[in-house]
Amino acid sequence: MNLYSAPTDYSLTKSIDFIYVGDSRAIRVRHPKANGVISLHGAHVLSYQPTGEEDLIWLSEDAKFDGKTAIRGGIPICWPWFADAASPAHGFARTSEWQLHAYQITQENALITLQLKDDQGTNPTWPHPFKARLLFEVGEELNVTLEIMNIGGHPWTFTGALHTYLNIGDIDTLSVTGLGQAFIDKLEDGTPQAEPATLSVASAIDRIYTEPKEEIVVHDPTFGRDIIIKNSGHNSAVVWNPWQEGAQAMADMPDDGYQNMLCVESAWYAPTIEEGQIVQPAKTYQLTTCLSSRPR
Ligand code: TA6
């Protein structure tokens, strides 16, 4: 899907416009430093393409854009819980309709801020007053920040993730450094494990790395680049690839889609929501991921 040739629905400035992606509206940024697209459905980043480069973000050709289903690929916002701590899986933020809150463009970057409030029909299983903002900053780097505010009178807890699907040349030639050695293996009943510091992926992987370094680097010789990931506000980095069988089982991923993607996520992980990050009344918490690339 070429998001950059989609017709403009409504222009905000010369370089920021609304487009339709299927049934959902998205905001498109065309900046001299990079292009980017974010959907209002889920505040879901669909693309980040530094000028002259392949997209850093993988988006499934078979993703559903019906304004209801979670989008396969991009950067899903998993919040206020990660994985299946409650239903729906990965929380309700990624299937909620967010509103444009603000936008700003400078020579260095464009910043789009989307907002979600608890009065918009959010999930009764997590009935806490909140305001969430997603800051999407497109320039030489991509900065994505999930900012959450407790606007109620009682503390509450959350888990979550910025579930980035990276666009890679070939999973077989890829390696990842900076994840640290300690991880919880979700494919081995959550058993804590340790392994050498460089990761190569040759089968399905679903791991929560609990001691990631400040900088995670995805080395991609096929695309001739390294992707650098700097996270903050997290306590772990999740790495996921469903491999061939997993891709075949998903209606919204091509059977060979697993070859060109790897999820490397900025996560606040805990086994239950109650054990998650606490946010006191009137306080704000930020979970961030920053992506950039350099030639190899
Ligand atoms: O972050 C990894 C993970 O939780 C996996 O266990 C896997 O199921 C993946 O996310 C995708 O989840 P989804 O609900 O989008 O199909």
PDB file of C-alpha atoms and ligand atoms in Angstrom:
ATOM      1  CA  MET A   1       0.000   0.000   0.000  1.00  0.00           C
ATOM      2  CA  ASN A   2       1.461   3.350  -1.002  1.00  0.00           C
ATOM      3  CA  LEU A   3       0.383   5.766   1.695  1.00  0.00           C
ATOM      4  CA  TYR A   4       2.203   8.623   0.002  1.00  0.00           C
ATOM      5  CA  SER A   5       0.161   8.527  -3.201  1.00  0.00           C
ATOM      6  CA  ALA A   6      -3.204   8.402  -1.388  1.00  0.00           C
ATOM      7  CA  PRO A   7      -5.354  11.464  -2.210  1.00  0.00           C
ATOM      8  CA  THR A   8      -5.590  14.238   0.386  1.00  0.00           C
ATOM      9  CA  ASP A   9      -8.858  14.274   2.301  1.00  0.00           C
ATOM     10  CA  TYR A  10      -8.141  17.523   4.155  1.00  0.00           C
ATOM     11  CA  SER A  11      -4.950  19.622   4.404  1.00  0.00           C
ATOM     12  CA  LEU A  12      -3.743  21.044   7.727  1.00  0.00           C
ATOM     13  CA  THR A  13      -0.620  22.643   6.251  1.00  0.00           C
ATOM     14  CA  LYS A  14       1.319  22.243   2.999  1.00  0.00           C
ATOM     15  CA  SER A  15       3.094  19.230   4.494  1.00  0.00           C
ATOM     16  CA  ILE A  16       0.505  17.713   6.858  1.00  0.00           C
ATOM     17  CA  ASP A  17      -2.763  16.278   5.596  1.00  0.00           C
ATOM     18  CA  PHE A  18      -5.478  13.784   6.422  1.00  0.00           C
ATOM     19  CA  ILE A  19      -5.872  10.744   4.193  1.00  0.00           C
ATOM     20  CA  TYR A  20      -8.121   7.694   4.262  1.00  0.00           C
ATOM     21  CA  VAL A  21      -6.517   4.310   4.811  1.00  0.00           C
ATOM     22  CA  GLY A  22      -9.391   1.908   4.250  1.00  0.00           C
ATOM     23  CA  ASP A  23     -12.223   3.102   6.508  1.00  0.00           C
ATOM     24  CA  SER A  24      -9.902   4.961   8.926  1.00  0.00           C
ATOM     25  CA  ARG A  25      -8.494   8.449   8.765  1.00  0.00           C
ATOM     26  CA  ALA A  26      -4.767   8.957   9.128  1.00  0.00           C
ATOM     27  CA  ILE A  27      -2.467  11.954   9.315  1.00  0.00           C
ATOM     28  CA  ARG A  28       0.348  12.097   6.807  1.00  0.00           C
ATOM     29  CA  VAL A  29       3.517  14.140   7.212  1.00  0.00           C
ATOM     30  CA  ARG A  30       5.760  14.987   4.266  1.00  0.00           C
ATOM     31  CA  HIS A  31       8.851  16.705   5.660  1.00  0.00           C
ATOM     32  CA  PRO A  32      12.224  17.287   3.951  1.00  0.00           C
ATOM     33  CA  LYS A  33      13.863  15.027   6.568  1.00  0.00           C
ATOM     34  CA  ALA A  34      11.350  12.175   6.545  1.00  0.00           C
ATOM     35  CA  ASN A  35       7.797  11.129   5.810  1.00  0.00           C
ATOM     36  CA  GLY A  36       5.421   9.534   8.279  1.00  0.00           C
ATOM     37  CA  VAL A  37       1.822   8.414   8.681  1.00  0.00           C
ATOM     38  CA  ILE A  38      -0.208   7.840  11.843  1.00  0.00           C
ATOM     39  CA  SER A  39      -3.743   6.450  11.950  1.00  0.00           C
ATOM     40  CA  LEU A  40      -6.381   7.925  14.272  1.00  0.00           C
ATOM     41  CA  HIS A  41      -7.554   4.341  14.787  1.00  0.00           C
ATOM     42  CA  GLY A  42      -5.348   3.294  17.696  1.00  0.00           C
ATOM     43  CA  ALA A  43      -2.902   6.249  17.340  1.00  0.00           C
ATOM     44  CA  HIS A  44      -1.114   3.650  15.282  1.00  0.00           C
ATOM     45  CA  VAL A  45       2.072   4.668  13.433  1.00  0.00           C
ATOM     46  CA  LEU A  46       1.859   3.186   9.911  1.00  0.00           C
ATOM     47  CA  SER A  47       5.057   4.503   8.346  1.00  0.00           C
ATOM     48  CA  TYR A  48       8.297   6.337   9.049  1.00  0.00           C
ATOM     49  CA  GLN A  49      10.498   6.813   6.030  1.00  0.00           C
ATOM     50  CA  PRO A  50      13.656   8.906   6.304  1.00  0.00           C
ATOM     51  CA  THR A  51      14.259  10.686   2.978  1.00  0.00           C
ATOM     52  CA  GLY A  52      15.914   8.382   0.428  1.00  0.00           C
ATOM     53  CA  GLU A  53      15.534   5.244   2.573  1.00  0.00           C
ATOM     54  CA  GLU A  54      13.341   2.194   2.926  1.00  0.00           C
ATOM     55  CA  ASP A  55      10.590   2.579   5.514  1.00  0.00           C
ATOM     56  CA  LEU A  56      11.804   1.673   9.007  1.00  0.00           C
ATOM     57  CA  ILE A  57       8.319   0.358   9.821  1.00  0.00           C
ATOM     58  CA  TRP A  58       6.790  -2.834   8.455  1.00  0.00           C
ATOM     59  CA  LEU A  59       3.093  -2.758   7.635  1.00  0.00           C
ATOM     60  CA  SER A  60       1.305  -5.952   6.614  1.00  0.00           C
ATOM     61  CA  GLU A  61      -0.067  -6.019   3.059  1.00  0.00           C
ATOM     62  CA  ASP A  62      -3.027  -7.918   4.513  1.00  0.00           C
ATOM     63  CA  ALA A  63      -3.704  -5.575   7.456  1.00  0.00           C
ATOM     64  CA  LYS A  64      -7.381  -4.755   8.000  1.00  0.00           C
ATOM     65  CA  PHE A  65      -8.291  -1.071   7.977  1.00  0.00           C
ATOM     66  CA  ASP A  66     -11.936  -1.364   9.002  1.00  0.00           C
ATOM     67  CA  GLY A  67     -11.693   1.074  11.922  1.00  0.00           C
ATOM     68  CA  LYS A  68     -12.404  -1.776  14.384  1.00  0.00           C
ATOM     69  CA  THR A  69      -9.699  -4.419  14.099  1.00  0.00           C
ATOM     70  CA  ALA A  70      -6.167  -3.909  15.453  1.00  0.00           C
ATOM     71  CA  ILE A  71      -3.820  -3.113  12.559  1.00  0.00           C
ATOM     72  CA  ARG A  72      -1.131  -5.731  11.790  1.00  0.00           C
ATOM     73  CA  GLY A  73       2.235  -3.991  11.519  1.00  0.00           C
ATOM     74  CA  GLY A  74       3.198  -0.386  12.256  1.00  0.00           C
ATOM     75  CA  ILE A  75       3.482   0.552  15.933  1.00  0.00           C
ATOM     76  CA  PRO A  76       0.468  -0.736  17.875  1.00  0.00           C
ATOM     77  CA  ILE A  77      -0.068   0.976  21.247  1.00  0.00           C
ATOM     78  CA  CYS A  78      -0.513  -1.801  23.805  1.00  0.00           C
ATOM     79  CA  TRP A  79      -2.169  -0.111  26.770  1.00  0.00           C
ATOM     80  CA  PRO A  80      -3.378  -0.183  29.565  1.00  0.00           C
ATOM     81  CA  TRP A  81      -2.156  -3.753  29.561  1.00  0.00           C
ATOM     82  CA  PHE A  82       0.330  -5.820  27.636  1.00  0.00           C
ATOM     83  CA  ALA A  83      -0.555  -9.175  26.024  1.00  0.00           C
ATOM     84  CA  ASP A  84      -3.449 -11.141  27.545  1.00  0.00           C
ATOM     85  CA  ALA A  85      -3.395  -9.717  31.090  1.00  0.00           C
ATOM     86  CA  ALA A  86      -7.071  -8.880  30.338  1.00  0.00           C
ATOM     87  CA  SER A  87      -9.347  -8.818  27.301  1.00  0.00           C
ATOM     88  CA  PRO A  88      -8.974  -7.600  24.564  1.00  0.00           C
ATOM     89  CA  ALA A  89      -5.345  -8.680  24.115  1.00  0.00           C
ATOM     90  CA  HIS A  90      -2.904  -5.747  24.396  1.00  0.00           C
ATOM     91  CA  GLY A  91      -5.579  -3.408  25.812  1.00  0.00           C
ATOM     92  CA  PHE A  92      -8.121  -1.126  24.196  1.00  0.00           C
ATOM     93  CA  ALA A  93      -5.909   1.823  23.150  1.00  0.00           C
ATOM     94  CA  ARG A  94      -5.003   0.227  19.811  1.00  0.00           C
ATOM     95  CA  THR A  95      -8.638  -0.201  18.784  1.00  0.00           C
ATOM     96  CA  SER A  96      -9.901   3.149  20.108  1.00  0.00           C
ATOM     97  CA  GLU A  97     -10.501   6.224  17.985  1.00  0.00           C
ATOM     98  CA  TRP A  98      -8.010   8.960  18.971  1.00  0.00           C
ATOM     99  CA  GLN A  99      -8.411  12.688  18.274  1.00  0.00           C
ATOM    100  CA  LEU A 100      -5.923  15.139  16.838  1.00  0.00           C
ATOM    101  CA  HIS A 101      -4.825  17.344  19.760  1.00  0.00           C
ATOM    102  CA  ALA A 102      -2.024  19.464  18.242  1.00  0.00           C
ATOM    103  CA  TYR A 103       0.448  19.716  15.393  1.00  0.00           C
ATOM    104  CA  GLN A 104       3.586  21.688  14.784  1.00  0.00           C
ATOM    105  CA  ILE A 105       6.156  21.817  12.015  1.00  0.00           C
ATOM    106  CA  THR A 106       9.719  23.190  12.090  1.00  0.00           C
ATOM    107  CA  GLN A 107      12.775  22.839   9.842  1.00  0.00           C
ATOM    108  CA  GLU A 108      13.909  19.905  11.961  1.00  0.00           C
ATOM    109  CA  ASN A 109      10.742  17.871  12.357  1.00  0.00           C
ATOM    110  CA  ALA A 110       6.979  17.617  12.483  1.00  0.00           C
ATOM    111  CA  LEU A 111       5.148  16.789  15.697  1.00  0.00           C
ATOM    112  CA  ILE A 112       1.628  15.381  15.733  1.00  0.00           C
ATOM    113  CA  THR A 113      -0.104  14.823  19.089  1.00  0.00           C
ATOM    114  CA  LEU A 114      -3.156  12.579  19.360  1.00  0.00           C
ATOM    115  CA  GLN A 115      -5.325  12.218  22.445  1.00  0.00           C
ATOM    116  CA  LEU A 116      -7.623   9.648  24.024  1.00  0.00           C
ATOM    117  CA  LYS A 117      -9.762  10.230  27.115  1.00  0.00           C
ATOM    118  CA  ASP A 118     -11.561   7.735  29.298  1.00  0.00           C
ATOM    119  CA  ASP A 119     -14.952   9.233  28.479  1.00  0.00           C
ATOM    120  CA  GLN A 120     -14.810   7.853  24.952  1.00  0.00           C
ATOM    121  CA  GLY A 121     -16.227   4.426  25.671  1.00  0.00           C
ATOM    122  CA  THR A 122     -13.038   2.820  26.926  1.00  0.00           C
ATOM    123  CA  ASN A 123     -13.046  -0.603  28.518  1.00  0.00           C
ATOM    124  CA  PRO A 124     -15.221  -1.236  31.624  1.00  0.00           C
ATOM    125  CA  THR A 125     -12.660  -3.813  32.839  1.00  0.00           C
ATOM    126  CA  TRP A 126     -10.227  -0.921  33.465  1.00  0.00           C
ATOM    127  CA  PRO A 127     -12.538   1.858  34.692  1.00  0.00           C
ATOM    128  CA  HIS A 128      -9.928   4.452  35.650  1.00  0.00           C
ATOM    129  CA  PRO A 129     -10.039   8.158  34.743  1.00  0.00           C
ATOM    130  CA  PHE A 130      -7.149   8.898  32.381  1.00  0.00           C
ATOM    131  CA  LYS A 131      -5.975  11.074  29.555  1.00  0.00           C
ATOM    132  CA  ALA A 132      -3.504   9.553  27.072  1.00  0.00           C
ATOM    133  CA  ARG A 133      -1.464  11.351  24.442  1.00  0.00           C
ATOM    134  CA  LEU A 134       0.606   9.914  21.652  1.00  0.00           C
ATOM    135  CA  LEU A 135       3.427  12.175  20.446  1.00  0.00           C
ATOM    136  CA  PHE A 136       4.604  11.316  16.925  1.00  0.00           C
ATOM    137  CA  GLU A 137       7.738  13.259  16.034  1.00  0.00           C
ATOM    138  CA  VAL A 138       9.049  12.797  12.502  1.00  0.00           C
ATOM    139  CA  GLY A 139      12.515  14.093  11.600  1.00  0.00           C
ATOM    140  CA  GLU A 140      15.981  12.562  11.210  1.00  0.00           C
ATOM    141  CA  GLU A 141      14.818  10.304  14.036  1.00  0.00           C
ATOM    142  CA  LEU A 142      11.382   8.990  14.845  1.00  0.00           C
ATOM    143  CA  ASN A 143      10.287   9.678  18.407  1.00  0.00           C
ATOM    144  CA  VAL A 144       7.101   8.048  19.664  1.00  0.00           C
ATOM    145  CA  THR A 145       5.962   8.803  23.203  1.00  0.00           C
ATOM    146  CA  LEU A 146       2.913   7.453  24.965  1.00  0.00           C
ATOM    147  CA  GLU A 147       2.063   9.936  27.728  1.00  0.00           C
ATOM    148  CA  ILE A 148      -0.530   8.919  30.258  1.00  0.00           C
ATOM    149  CA  MET A 149      -2.094  11.052  32.928  1.00  0.00           C
ATOM    150  CA  ASN A 150      -4.067   9.960  35.951  1.00  0.00           C
ATOM    151  CA  ILE A 151      -6.924  12.501  36.077  1.00  0.00           C
ATOM    152  CA  GLY A 152      -8.823  10.665  38.838  1.00  0.00           C
ATOM    153  CA  GLY A 153      -8.553  10.685  42.635  1.00  0.00           C
ATOM    154  CA  HIS A 154      -6.995   7.220  43.138  1.00  0.00           C
ATOM    155  CA  PRO A 155      -3.743   5.597  42.005  1.00  0.00           C
ATOM    156  CA  TRP A 156      -3.911   2.935  39.294  1.00  0.00           C
ATOM    157  CA  THR A 157      -1.463   0.623  37.551  1.00  0.00           C
ATOM    158  CA  PHE A 158      -0.806  -0.327  33.944  1.00  0.00           C
ATOM    159  CA  THR A 159       1.438  -2.428  31.749  1.00  0.00           C
ATOM    160  CA  GLY A 160       1.991  -1.786  28.051  1.00  0.00           C
ATOM    161  CA  ALA A 161       4.233  -1.546  25.036  1.00  0.00           C
ATOM    162  CA  LEU A 162       5.044   0.374  21.901  1.00  0.00           C
ATOM    163  CA  HIS A 163       4.903  -2.773  19.762  1.00  0.00           C
ATOM    164  CA  THR A 164       7.154  -1.652  16.858  1.00  0.00           C
ATOM    165  CA  TYR A 165       7.230  -3.848  13.741  1.00  0.00           C
ATOM    166  CA  LEU A 166      10.585  -3.083  12.072  1.00  0.00           C
ATOM    167  CA  ASN A 167      10.915  -3.379   8.303  1.00  0.00           C
ATOM    168  CA  ILE A 168      13.920  -5.599   7.590  1.00  0.00           C
ATOM    169  CA  GLY A 169      15.576  -6.912   4.432  1.00  0.00           C
ATOM    170  CA  ASP A 170      15.745 -10.598   5.375  1.00  0.00           C
ATOM    171  CA  ILE A 171      15.266 -12.238   8.777  1.00  0.00           C
ATOM    172  CA  ASP A 172      17.895 -14.874   7.861  1.00  0.00           C
ATOM    173  CA  THR A 173      20.740 -12.343   7.606  1.00  0.00           C
ATOM    174  CA  LEU A 174      19.728 -10.212  10.583  1.00  0.00           C
ATOM    175  CA  SER A 175      21.317  -9.890  14.021  1.00  0.00           C
ATOM    176  CA  VAL A 176      20.404  -7.838  17.079  1.00  0.00           C
ATOM    177  CA  THR A 177      22.688  -6.503  19.813  1.00  0.00           C
ATOM    178  CA  GLY A 178      21.942  -4.575  23.010  1.00  0.00           C
ATOM    179  CA  LEU A 179      19.108  -6.781  24.255  1.00  0.00           C
ATOM    180  CA  GLY A 180      21.118  -8.015  27.240  1.00  0.00           C
ATOM    181  CA  GLN A 181      21.218 -11.702  28.137  1.00  0.00           C
ATOM    182  CA  ALA A 182      18.301 -12.235  30.520  1.00  0.00           C
ATOM    183  CA  PHE A 183      14.870 -12.962  29.101  1.00  0.00           C
ATOM    184  CA  ILE A 184      11.537 -14.560  29.840  1.00  0.00           C
ATOM    185  CA  ASP A 185      10.694 -17.017  27.077  1.00  0.00           C
ATOM    186  CA  LYS A 186       6.952 -16.909  26.362  1.00  0.00           C
ATOM    187  CA  LEU A 187       7.314 -19.938  24.074  1.00  0.00           C
ATOM    188  CA  GLU A 188       8.769 -21.948  26.997  1.00  0.00           C
ATOM    189  CA  ASP A 189       6.028 -21.258  29.560  1.00  0.00           C
ATOM    190  CA  GLY A 190       7.597 -17.992  30.670  1.00  0.00           C
ATOM    191  CA  THR A 191      10.803 -19.618  31.911  1.00  0.00           C
ATOM    192  CA  PRO A 192      13.589 -17.097  32.707  1.00  0.00           C
ATOM    193  CA  GLN A 193      16.641 -17.814  30.533  1.00  0.00           C
ATOM    194  CA  ALA A 194      20.004 -16.329  29.527  1.00  0.00           C
ATOM    195  CA  GLU A 195      21.806 -16.442  26.201  1.00  0.00           C
ATOM    196  CA  PRO A 196      24.754 -14.840  24.362  1.00  0.00           C
ATOM    197  CA  ALA A 197      24.454 -11.124  23.753  1.00  0.00           C
ATOM    198  CA  THR A 198      23.964 -11.242  19.938  1.00  0.00           C
ATOM    199  CA  LEU A 199      20.624 -12.554  18.745  1.00  0.00           C
ATOM    200  CA  SER A 200      20.000 -14.226  15.377  1.00  0.00           C
ATOM    201  CA  VAL A 201      16.470 -15.402  14.627  1.00  0.00           C
ATOM    202  CA  ALA A 202      15.944 -18.790  12.932  1.00  0.00           C
ATOM    203  CA  SER A 203      12.552 -19.830  14.335  1.00  0.00           C
ATOM    204  CA  ALA A 204       9.541 -18.337  16.114  1.00  0.00           C
ATOM    205  CA  ILE A 205      10.580 -16.014  18.930  1.00  0.00           C
ATOM    206  CA  ASP A 206       8.554 -14.339  21.707  1.00  0.00           C
ATOM    207  CA  ARG A 207      10.813 -13.029  24.460  1.00  0.00           C
ATOM    208  CA  ILE A 208      10.738 -10.361  27.120  1.00  0.00           C
ATOM    209  CA  TYR A 209      14.303  -9.122  27.664  1.00  0.00           C
ATOM    210  CA  THR A 210      14.442  -7.823  31.211  1.00  0.00           C
ATOM    211  CA  GLU A 211      17.832  -6.049  31.198  1.00  0.00           C
ATOM    212  CA  PRO A 212      18.101  -4.298  27.824  1.00  0.00           C
ATOM    213  CA  LYS A 213      20.963  -1.876  27.146  1.00  0.00           C
ATOM    214  CA  GLU A 214      20.413   1.818  26.472  1.00  0.00           C
ATOM    215  CA  GLU A 215      20.828   1.206  22.743  1.00  0.00           C
ATOM    216  CA  ILE A 216      19.496  -1.809  20.831  1.00  0.00           C
ATOM    217  CA  VAL A 217      20.904  -2.220  17.312  1.00  0.00           C
ATOM    218  CA  VAL A 218      19.276  -4.252  14.549  1.00  0.00           C
ATOM    219  CA  HIS A 219      22.009  -5.068  12.017  1.00  0.00           C
ATOM    220  CA  ASP A 220      20.474  -5.497   8.567  1.00  0.00           C
ATOM    221  CA  PRO A 221      23.070  -6.304   5.863  1.00  0.00           C
ATOM    222  CA  THR A 222      20.356  -6.900   3.228  1.00  0.00           C
ATOM    223  CA  PHE A 223      19.077  -3.326   3.441  1.00  0.00           C
ATOM    224  CA  GLY A 224      22.671  -2.158   4.185  1.00  0.00           C
ATOM    225  CA  ARG A 225      21.710  -0.351   7.384  1.00  0.00           C
ATOM    226  CA  ASP A 226      21.588  -0.578  11.142  1.00  0.00           C
ATOM    227  CA  ILE A 227      18.443   0.467  12.982  1.00  0.00           C
ATOM    228  CA  ILE A 228      19.151   2.029  16.359  1.00  0.00           C
ATOM    229  CA  ILE A 229      16.479   1.851  19.034  1.00  0.00           C
ATOM    230  CA  LYS A 230      16.601   3.932  22.204  1.00  0.00           C
ATOM    231  CA  ASN A 231      13.791   3.389  24.666  1.00  0.00           C
ATOM    232  CA  SER A 232      12.850   5.107  27.906  1.00  0.00           C
ATOM    233  CA  GLY A 233      10.202   4.721  30.602  1.00  0.00           C
ATOM    234  CA  HIS A 234      10.342   0.946  29.929  1.00  0.00           C
ATOM    235  CA  ASN A 235      11.461  -1.986  32.070  1.00  0.00           C
ATOM    236  CA  SER A 236      11.992  -4.475  29.235  1.00  0.00           C
ATOM    237  CA  ALA A 237      12.328  -5.002  25.484  1.00  0.00           C
ATOM    238  CA  VAL A 238      10.055  -7.527  23.797  1.00  0.00           C
ATOM    239  CA  VAL A 239      11.213  -9.348  20.650  1.00  0.00           C
ATOM    240  CA  TRP A 240       8.663 -11.188  18.507  1.00  0.00           C
ATOM    241  CA  ASN A 241       8.542 -12.941  15.159  1.00  0.00           C
ATOM    242  CA  PRO A 242       5.810 -15.553  14.528  1.00  0.00           C
ATOM    243  CA  TRP A 243       7.840 -17.394  11.846  1.00  0.00           C
ATOM    244  CA  GLN A 244       6.181 -19.206   8.952  1.00  0.00           C
ATOM    245  CA  GLU A 245       3.618 -21.282  10.849  1.00  0.00           C
ATOM    246  CA  GLY A 246       2.562 -18.309  12.932  1.00  0.00           C
ATOM    247  CA  ALA A 247       2.232 -16.090   9.849  1.00  0.00           C
ATOM    248  CA  GLN A 248       0.166 -18.741   8.066  1.00  0.00           C
ATOM    249  CA  ALA A 249      -2.201 -18.860  11.037  1.00  0.00           C
ATOM    250  CA  MET A 250      -2.843 -15.097  10.861  1.00  0.00           C
ATOM    251  CA  ALA A 251      -5.369 -13.845   8.321  1.00  0.00           C
ATOM    252  CA  ASP A 252      -3.826 -10.382   8.334  1.00  0.00           C
ATOM    253  CA  MET A 253      -0.226 -11.382   7.581  1.00  0.00           C
ATOM    254  CA  PRO A 254       1.073 -12.827   4.270  1.00  0.00           C
ATOM    255  CA  ASP A 255       2.510 -16.355   4.714  1.00  0.00           C
ATOM    256  CA  ASP A 256       6.029 -15.082   3.993  1.00  0.00           C
ATOM    257  CA  GLY A 257       5.527 -11.778   5.891  1.00  0.00           C
ATOM    258  CA  TYR A 258       7.642 -13.021   8.811  1.00  0.00           C
ATOM    259  CA  GLN A 259      10.775 -12.748   6.606  1.00  0.00           C
ATOM    260  CA  ASN A 260      10.643  -8.962   6.468  1.00  0.00           C
ATOM    261  CA  MET A 261       9.611  -8.005  10.001  1.00  0.00           C
ATOM    262  CA  LEU A 262      10.882  -8.160  13.540  1.00  0.00           C
ATOM    263  CA  CYS A 263       9.101  -6.625  16.502  1.00  0.00           C
ATOM    264  CA  VAL A 264      11.417  -4.895  18.970  1.00  0.00           C
ATOM    265  CA  GLU A 265       9.208  -3.280  21.584  1.00  0.00           C
ATOM    266  CA  SER A 266       9.620  -0.712  24.319  1.00  0.00           C
ATOM    267  CA  ALA A 267       7.620  -2.367  27.095  1.00  0.00           C
ATOM    268  CA  TRP A 268       6.528  -1.956  30.684  1.00  0.00           C
ATOM    269  CA  TYR A 269       6.002  -5.626  31.438  1.00  0.00           C
ATOM    270  CA  ALA A 270       4.506  -7.335  34.497  1.00  0.00           C
ATOM    271  CA  PRO A 271       2.576 -10.619  34.645  1.00  0.00           C
ATOM    272  CA  THR A 272      -0.568  -8.846  35.891  1.00  0.00           C
ATOM    273  CA  ILE A 273      -1.890  -5.293  35.563  1.00  0.00           C
ATOM    274  CA  GLU A 274      -1.866  -4.957  39.385  1.00  0.00           C
ATOM    275  CA  GLU A 275       1.913  -5.560  39.415  1.00  0.00           C
ATOM    276  CA  GLY A 276       2.429  -2.915  36.714  1.00  0.00           C
ATOM    277  CA  GLN A 277       3.650   0.679  36.864  1.00  0.00           C
ATOM    278  CA  ILE A 278       1.740   2.763  39.389  1.00  0.00           C
ATOM    279  CA  VAL A 279       0.489   6.248  38.459  1.00  0.00           C
ATOM    280  CA  GLN A 280      -0.620   8.529  41.290  1.00  0.00           C
ATOM    281  CA  PRO A 281      -3.460  11.071  40.899  1.00  0.00           C
ATOM    282  CA  ALA A 282      -2.434  14.150  38.852  1.00  0.00           C
ATOM    283  CA  LYS A 283       0.783  12.413  37.751  1.00  0.00           C
ATOM    284  CA  THR A 284       1.968  11.663  34.218  1.00  0.00           C
ATOM    285  CA  TYR A 285       4.014   8.728  32.940  1.00  0.00           C
ATOM    286  CA  GLN A 286       5.881   8.501  29.629  1.00  0.00           C
ATOM    287  CA  LEU A 287       6.890   5.435  27.624  1.00  0.00           C
ATOM    288  CA  THR A 288       9.070   6.245  24.611  1.00  0.00           C
ATOM    289  CA  THR A 289      10.808   4.660  21.664  1.00  0.00           C
ATOM    290  CA  CYS A 290      13.238   6.472  19.388  1.00  0.00           C
ATOM    291  CA  LEU A 291      14.274   4.946  16.043  1.00  0.00           C
ATOM    292  CA  SER A 292      17.012   6.024  13.683  1.00  0.00           C
ATOM    293  CA  SER A 293      19.189   4.355  11.069  1.00  0.00           C
ATOM    294  CA  ARG A 294      22.718   4.535   9.704  1.00  0.00           C
ATOM    295  CA  PRO A 295      24.316   2.901   6.680  1.00  0.00           C
ATOM    296  CA  ARG A 296      26.425  -0.198   7.416  1.00  0.00           C
TER     297      ARG A 296
HETATM  298  O1  TA6 B   1       4.573  -8.702  21.831  1.00  0.00           O
HETATM  299  C1  TA6 B   1       4.553 -10.032  21.466  1.00  0.00           C
HETATM  300  C2  TA6 B   1       3.127 -10.532  21.454  1.00  0.00           C
HETATM  301  O2  TA6 B   1       2.517 -10.321  22.717  1.00  0.00           O
HETATM  302  C3  TA6 B   1       3.113 -11.998  21.025  1.00  0.00           C
HETATM  303  O3  TA6 B   1       2.864 -12.886  22.086  1.00  0.00           O
HETATM  304  C4  TA6 B   1       2.153 -12.058  19.870  1.00  0.00           C
HETATM  305  O4  TA6 B   1       0.964 -12.638  20.105  1.00  0.00           O
HETATM  306  C5  TA6 B   1       2.125 -10.615  19.383  1.00  0.00           C
HETATM  307  O5  TA6 B   1       2.350  -9.788  20.494  1.00  0.00           O
HETATM  308  C6  TA6 B   1       0.976 -10.130  18.516  1.00  0.00           C
HETATM  309  O6  TA6 B   1      -0.203  -9.964  19.222  1.00  0.00           O
HETATM  310  P1  TA6 B   1      -1.546  -9.584  18.473  1.00  0.00           P
HETATM  311  O7  TA6 B   1      -2.596  -9.490  19.532  1.00  0.00           O
HETATM  312  O8  TA6 B   1      -1.327  -8.286  17.773  1.00  0.00           O
HETATM  313  O9  TA6 B   1      -1.810 -10.693  17.468  1.00  0.00           O
END
